[in-house]
Coordinates of C-alpha atoms and ligand atoms in Angstrom, one line a residue:
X1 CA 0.0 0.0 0.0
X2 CA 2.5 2.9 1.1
X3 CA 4.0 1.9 -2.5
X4 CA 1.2 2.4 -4.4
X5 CA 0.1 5.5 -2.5
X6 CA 3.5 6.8 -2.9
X7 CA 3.4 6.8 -6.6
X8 CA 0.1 8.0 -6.9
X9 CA 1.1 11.3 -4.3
X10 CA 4.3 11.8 -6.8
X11 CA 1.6 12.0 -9.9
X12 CA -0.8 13.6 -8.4
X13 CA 1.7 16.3 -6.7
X14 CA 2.8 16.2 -10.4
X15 CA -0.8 16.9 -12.3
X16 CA -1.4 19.6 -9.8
X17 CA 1.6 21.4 -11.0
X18 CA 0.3 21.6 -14.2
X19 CA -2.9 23.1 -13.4
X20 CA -2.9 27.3 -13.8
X21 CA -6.6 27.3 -11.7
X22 CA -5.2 27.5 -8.4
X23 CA -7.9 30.1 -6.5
X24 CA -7.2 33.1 -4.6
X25 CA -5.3 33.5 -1.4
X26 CA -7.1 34.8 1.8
X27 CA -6.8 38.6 1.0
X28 CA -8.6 39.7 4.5
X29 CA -5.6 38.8 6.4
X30 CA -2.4 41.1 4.9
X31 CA -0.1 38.9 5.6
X32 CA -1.6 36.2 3.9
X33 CA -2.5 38.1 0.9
X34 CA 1.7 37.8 0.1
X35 CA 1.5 34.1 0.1
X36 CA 2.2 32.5 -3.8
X37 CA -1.0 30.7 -4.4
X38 CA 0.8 27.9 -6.8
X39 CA 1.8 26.1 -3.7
X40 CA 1.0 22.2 -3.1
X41 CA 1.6 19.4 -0.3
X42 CA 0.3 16.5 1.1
X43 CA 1.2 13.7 3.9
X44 CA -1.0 10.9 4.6
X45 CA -0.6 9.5 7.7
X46 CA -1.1 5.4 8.1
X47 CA -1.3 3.0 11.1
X48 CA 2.3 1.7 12.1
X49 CA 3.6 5.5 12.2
X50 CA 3.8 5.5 8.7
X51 CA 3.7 8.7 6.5
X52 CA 3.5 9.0 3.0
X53 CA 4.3 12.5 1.4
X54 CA 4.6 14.8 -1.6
X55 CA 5.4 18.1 -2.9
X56 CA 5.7 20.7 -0.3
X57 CA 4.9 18.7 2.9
X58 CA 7.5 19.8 4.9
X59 CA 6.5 23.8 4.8
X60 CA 4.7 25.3 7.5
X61 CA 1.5 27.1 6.8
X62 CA -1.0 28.8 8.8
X63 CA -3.3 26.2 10.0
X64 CA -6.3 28.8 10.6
X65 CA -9.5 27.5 11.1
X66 CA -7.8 23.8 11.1
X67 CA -6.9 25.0 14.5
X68 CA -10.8 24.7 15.4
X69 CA -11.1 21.0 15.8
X70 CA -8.1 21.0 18.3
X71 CA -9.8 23.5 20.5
X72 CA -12.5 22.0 20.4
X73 CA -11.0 18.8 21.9
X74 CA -9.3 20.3 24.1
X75 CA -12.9 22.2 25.3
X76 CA -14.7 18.5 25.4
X77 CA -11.8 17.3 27.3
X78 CA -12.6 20.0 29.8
X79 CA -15.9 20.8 30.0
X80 CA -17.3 17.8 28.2
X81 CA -20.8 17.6 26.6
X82 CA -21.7 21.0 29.0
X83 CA -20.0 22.9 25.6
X84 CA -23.8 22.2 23.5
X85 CA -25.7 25.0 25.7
X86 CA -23.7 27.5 24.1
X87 CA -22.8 25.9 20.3
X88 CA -25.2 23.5 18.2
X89 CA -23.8 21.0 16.2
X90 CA -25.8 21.6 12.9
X91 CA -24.5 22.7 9.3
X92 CA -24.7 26.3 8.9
X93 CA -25.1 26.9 5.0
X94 CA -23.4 30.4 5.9
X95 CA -20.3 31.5 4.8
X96 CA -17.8 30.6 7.7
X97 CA -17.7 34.6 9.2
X98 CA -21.6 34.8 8.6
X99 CA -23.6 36.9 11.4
X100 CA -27.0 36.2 10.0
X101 CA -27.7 32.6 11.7
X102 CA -26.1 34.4 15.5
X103 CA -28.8 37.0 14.7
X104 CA -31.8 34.2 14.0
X105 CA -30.4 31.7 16.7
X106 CA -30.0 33.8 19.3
X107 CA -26.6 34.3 20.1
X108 CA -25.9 30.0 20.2
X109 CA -23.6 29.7 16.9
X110 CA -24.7 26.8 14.7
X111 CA -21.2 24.9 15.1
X112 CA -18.1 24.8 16.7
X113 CA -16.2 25.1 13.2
X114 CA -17.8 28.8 11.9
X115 CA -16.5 31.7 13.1
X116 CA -18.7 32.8 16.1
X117 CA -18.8 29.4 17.5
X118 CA -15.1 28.8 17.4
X119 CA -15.1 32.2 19.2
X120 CA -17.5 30.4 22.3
X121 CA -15.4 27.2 22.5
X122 CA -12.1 29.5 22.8
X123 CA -13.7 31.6 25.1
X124 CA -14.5 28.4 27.4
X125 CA -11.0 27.4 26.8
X126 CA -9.8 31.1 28.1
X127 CA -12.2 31.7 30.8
X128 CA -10.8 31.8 34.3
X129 CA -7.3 31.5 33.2
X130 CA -4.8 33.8 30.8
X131 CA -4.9 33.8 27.3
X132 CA -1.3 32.4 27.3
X133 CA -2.1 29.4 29.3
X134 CA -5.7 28.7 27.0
X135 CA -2.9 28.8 23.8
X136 CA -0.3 26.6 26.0
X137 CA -3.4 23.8 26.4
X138 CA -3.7 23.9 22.2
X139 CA 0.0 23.3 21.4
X140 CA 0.7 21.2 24.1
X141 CA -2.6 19.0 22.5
X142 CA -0.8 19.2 19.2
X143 CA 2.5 18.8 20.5
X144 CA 1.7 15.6 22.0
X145 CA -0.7 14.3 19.3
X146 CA 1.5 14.8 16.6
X147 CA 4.9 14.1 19.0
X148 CA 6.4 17.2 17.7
X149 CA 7.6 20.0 20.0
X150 CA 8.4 22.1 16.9
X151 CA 4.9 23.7 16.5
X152 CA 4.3 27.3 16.8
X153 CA 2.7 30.6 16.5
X154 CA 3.7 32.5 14.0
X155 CA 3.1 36.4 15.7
X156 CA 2.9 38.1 12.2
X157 CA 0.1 36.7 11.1
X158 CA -1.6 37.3 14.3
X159 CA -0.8 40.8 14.4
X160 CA -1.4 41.2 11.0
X161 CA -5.4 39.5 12.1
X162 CA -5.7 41.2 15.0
X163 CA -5.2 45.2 13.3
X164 CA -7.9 43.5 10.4
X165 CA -10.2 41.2 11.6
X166 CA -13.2 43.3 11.8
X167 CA -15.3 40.8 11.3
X168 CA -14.5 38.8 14.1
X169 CA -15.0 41.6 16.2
X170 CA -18.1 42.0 15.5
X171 CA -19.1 38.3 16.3
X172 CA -17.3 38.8 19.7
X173 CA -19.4 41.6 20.2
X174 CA -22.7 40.1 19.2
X175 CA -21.9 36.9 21.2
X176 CA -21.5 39.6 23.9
X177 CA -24.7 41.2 23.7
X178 CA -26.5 37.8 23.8
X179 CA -24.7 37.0 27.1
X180 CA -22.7 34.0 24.9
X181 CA -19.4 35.0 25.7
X182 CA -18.1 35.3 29.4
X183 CA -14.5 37.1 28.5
X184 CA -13.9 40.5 27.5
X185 CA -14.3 40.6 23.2
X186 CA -11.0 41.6 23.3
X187 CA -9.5 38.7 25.7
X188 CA -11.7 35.8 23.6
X189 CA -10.6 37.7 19.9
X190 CA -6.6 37.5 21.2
X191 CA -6.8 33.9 21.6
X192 CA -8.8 33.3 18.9
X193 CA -6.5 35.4 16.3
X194 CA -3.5 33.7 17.6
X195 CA -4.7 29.7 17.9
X196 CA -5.7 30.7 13.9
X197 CA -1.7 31.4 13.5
X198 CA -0.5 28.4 14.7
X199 CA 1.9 27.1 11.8
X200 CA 2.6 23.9 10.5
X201 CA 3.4 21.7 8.1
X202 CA 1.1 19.2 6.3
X203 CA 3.4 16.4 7.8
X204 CA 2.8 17.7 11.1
X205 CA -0.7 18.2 10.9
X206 CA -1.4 14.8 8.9
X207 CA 0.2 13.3 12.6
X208 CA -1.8 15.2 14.9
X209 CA -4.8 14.0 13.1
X210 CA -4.0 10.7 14.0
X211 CA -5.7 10.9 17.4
X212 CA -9.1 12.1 15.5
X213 CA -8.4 9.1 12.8
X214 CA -8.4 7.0 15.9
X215 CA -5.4 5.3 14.9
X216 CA -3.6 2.5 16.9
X217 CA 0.1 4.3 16.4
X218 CA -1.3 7.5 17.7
X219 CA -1.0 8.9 21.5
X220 CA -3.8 8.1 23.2
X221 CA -5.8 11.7 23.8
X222 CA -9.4 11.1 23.0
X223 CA -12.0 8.6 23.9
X224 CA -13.6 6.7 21.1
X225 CA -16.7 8.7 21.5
X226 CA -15.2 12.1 21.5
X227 CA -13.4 11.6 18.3
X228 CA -16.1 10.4 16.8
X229 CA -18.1 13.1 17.7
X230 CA -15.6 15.5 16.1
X231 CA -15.7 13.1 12.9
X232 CA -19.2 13.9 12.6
X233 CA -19.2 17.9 13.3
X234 CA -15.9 17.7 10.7
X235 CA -18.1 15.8 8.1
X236 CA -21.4 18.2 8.6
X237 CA -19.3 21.8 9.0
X238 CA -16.1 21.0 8.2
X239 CA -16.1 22.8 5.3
X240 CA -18.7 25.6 6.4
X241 CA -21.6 26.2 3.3
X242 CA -19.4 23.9 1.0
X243 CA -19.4 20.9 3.3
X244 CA -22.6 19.6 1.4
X245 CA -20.4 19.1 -1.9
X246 CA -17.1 18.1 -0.4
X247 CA -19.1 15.4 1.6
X248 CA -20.4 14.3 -2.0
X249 CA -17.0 14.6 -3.8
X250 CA -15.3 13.0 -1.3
X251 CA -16.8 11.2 1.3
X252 CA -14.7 11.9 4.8
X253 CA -14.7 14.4 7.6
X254 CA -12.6 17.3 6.5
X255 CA -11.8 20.6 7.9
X256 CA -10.7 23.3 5.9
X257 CA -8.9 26.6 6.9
X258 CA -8.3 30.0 5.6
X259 CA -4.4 29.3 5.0
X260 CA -5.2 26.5 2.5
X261 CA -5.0 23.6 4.6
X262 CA -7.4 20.6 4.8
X263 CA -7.2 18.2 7.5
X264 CA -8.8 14.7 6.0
X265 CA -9.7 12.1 8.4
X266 CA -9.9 8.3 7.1
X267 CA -11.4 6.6 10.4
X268 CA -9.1 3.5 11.5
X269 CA -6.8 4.1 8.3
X270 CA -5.5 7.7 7.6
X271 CA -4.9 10.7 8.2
X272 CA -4.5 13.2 5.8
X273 CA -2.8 16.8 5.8
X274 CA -3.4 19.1 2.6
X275 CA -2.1 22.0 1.3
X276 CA -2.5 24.4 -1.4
X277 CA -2.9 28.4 -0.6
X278 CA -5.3 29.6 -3.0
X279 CA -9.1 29.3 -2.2
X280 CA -12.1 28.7 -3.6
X281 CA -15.9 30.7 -3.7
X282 CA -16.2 29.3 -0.2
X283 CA -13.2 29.7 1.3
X284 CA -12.1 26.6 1.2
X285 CA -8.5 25.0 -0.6
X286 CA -9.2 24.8 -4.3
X287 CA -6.2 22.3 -5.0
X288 CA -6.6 20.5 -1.6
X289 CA -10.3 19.9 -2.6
X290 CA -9.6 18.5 -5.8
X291 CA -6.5 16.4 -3.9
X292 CA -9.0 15.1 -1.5
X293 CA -11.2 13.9 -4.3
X294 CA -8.5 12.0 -6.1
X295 CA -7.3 10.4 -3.2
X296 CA -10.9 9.0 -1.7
X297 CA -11.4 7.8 -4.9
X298 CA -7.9 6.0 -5.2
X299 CA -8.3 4.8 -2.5
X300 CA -11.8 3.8 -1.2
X301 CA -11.7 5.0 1.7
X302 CA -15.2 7.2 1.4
X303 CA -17.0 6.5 4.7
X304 CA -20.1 5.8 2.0
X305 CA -18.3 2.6 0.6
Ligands
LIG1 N1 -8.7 33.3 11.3 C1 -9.7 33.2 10.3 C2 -10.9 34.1 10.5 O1 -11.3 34.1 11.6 C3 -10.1 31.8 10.2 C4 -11.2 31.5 9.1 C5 -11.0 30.3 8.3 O2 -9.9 29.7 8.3 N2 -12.0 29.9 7.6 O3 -11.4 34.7 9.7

């Protein structure tokens, strides 16, 4: 297998090349408006602390709103199933910075993987402690998960969010007025901006997903019922008002960020780092789409059969 998947990464890494339809880079965020769109990796990791890579894999990127799934482990492993009185768990059909739904729902974002309601689970994470020590909790998760002290923050592009990210701040504000957030906008909207800037490489990240992919190599950091509960959010949301058609295309829980990254989770077999900077209408990576598609279909790993 590794053989096989090996060759088809190289062609695939390859055909992508090619390609001249490689989607636009985030342009909110400034500094990642500089990044060269025509950019490409992948790492698929297998049980038996196996990984399988091509193109870029080694090059840090900024993880964005990959960073999402890990704080929200980190928030079931402290709070548990309490988190569902102030986030649902259904799609949103929004875009992933959306205010209309807060507006209709009250204040309780639809899911823990758009905008506002990544902004309640990191404002649980953050509450009754410093933002520091809430940011600590996420790399040390990552850390240990992918057994890589090398993972960062990269403070540039969380400058360059916090002077732009207008947006957000009016989430934070909204969540405020509904009584949904229990920090200061400011205090929730720090962490926030800088879990989103956490870099890494798709090697990295394709490791740290092992403990959602449930594999047997992985550190042991989630019960079987958490991480499947984060499988199903990342299938429903995981791609905000596209995860309808990357569910169909490809079959697996996904989540997508900002930065270009996908994190694709194979339950029991793979998991799967992507990355390719330029976006699509949605927001999500229009290269690492396309790669996820290949690759269910190569290998047959769609949860659908
Ligand atoms: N930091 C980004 C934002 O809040 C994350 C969004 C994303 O990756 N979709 O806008």
């Amino acid at each position: 297998m590794p053989d096989t998947l090996a060759r088809f990464l190289r062609d695939l890494d390859a055909e992508i090349r090619d390609r001249q339809d490689w989607g636009q880079v985030a342009d909110y965020i400034p500094e990642l408006a500089r990044i060269d769109p025509a950019q490409f990796g992948i790492a698929v990791a297998l049980p038996g602390n196996r990984i399988v890579t091509a193109g870029q894999a080694e090059k840090r990127f900024s993880i964005q709103s990959v960073s999402k799934v890990f704080s929200l482990a980190c928030v079931l492993g402290r709070i548990g199933e309490q988190i569902w009185t102030r986030v649902g768990r259904e799609p949103s059909g929004r875009r992933f910075d959306s205010i209309l739904s807060l507006e209709e729902d009250g204040g309780r974002p639809r899911n823990p993987f758009i905008n506002a309601g990544a902004l309640v689970t990191t404002d649980e994470l953050v509450t009754g402690r410093a933002p520091k020590e809430a940011l600590a909790e996420i790399l040390a998760f990552l850390r240990i998960a992918a057994e890589d002290e090398e993972i960062h923050i990269d403070r540039a592009v969380a400058r360059s969010e916090t002077e732009t990210g207008y947006r957000n701040v009016a989430l934070a504000n909204y969540l405020k007025s509904f009584g949904n957030l229990r920090n200061a906008p400011e205090i929730t909207l720090g962490t926030y901006f800088h879990q989103c800037a956490i870099e890494m490489s798709c090697v990295q990240l394709a490791r740290a997903g092992r403990v959602i992919a449930g594999l047997s190599c992985a550190p042991q950091m989630l019960t079987p019922l958490k991480a499947r509960r984060i499988n199903a959010l990342m299938m429903m949301c995981g791609h905000y008002d596209g995860s309808g058609d990357f569910a169909f295309r490809v079959g697996l829980p996904a989540k997508s960020g900002v930065g270009g990254g996908i994190l694709l989770v194979a339950p029991g077999r793979a998991s799967v780092a992507i990355w390719s900077p330029g976006l699509n209408g949605y927001g999500n990576s229009q290269m690492g789409s396309y790669a996820a598609e290949r690759l269910a279909r190569e290998t047959g790993w769609s949860v659908f059969g």
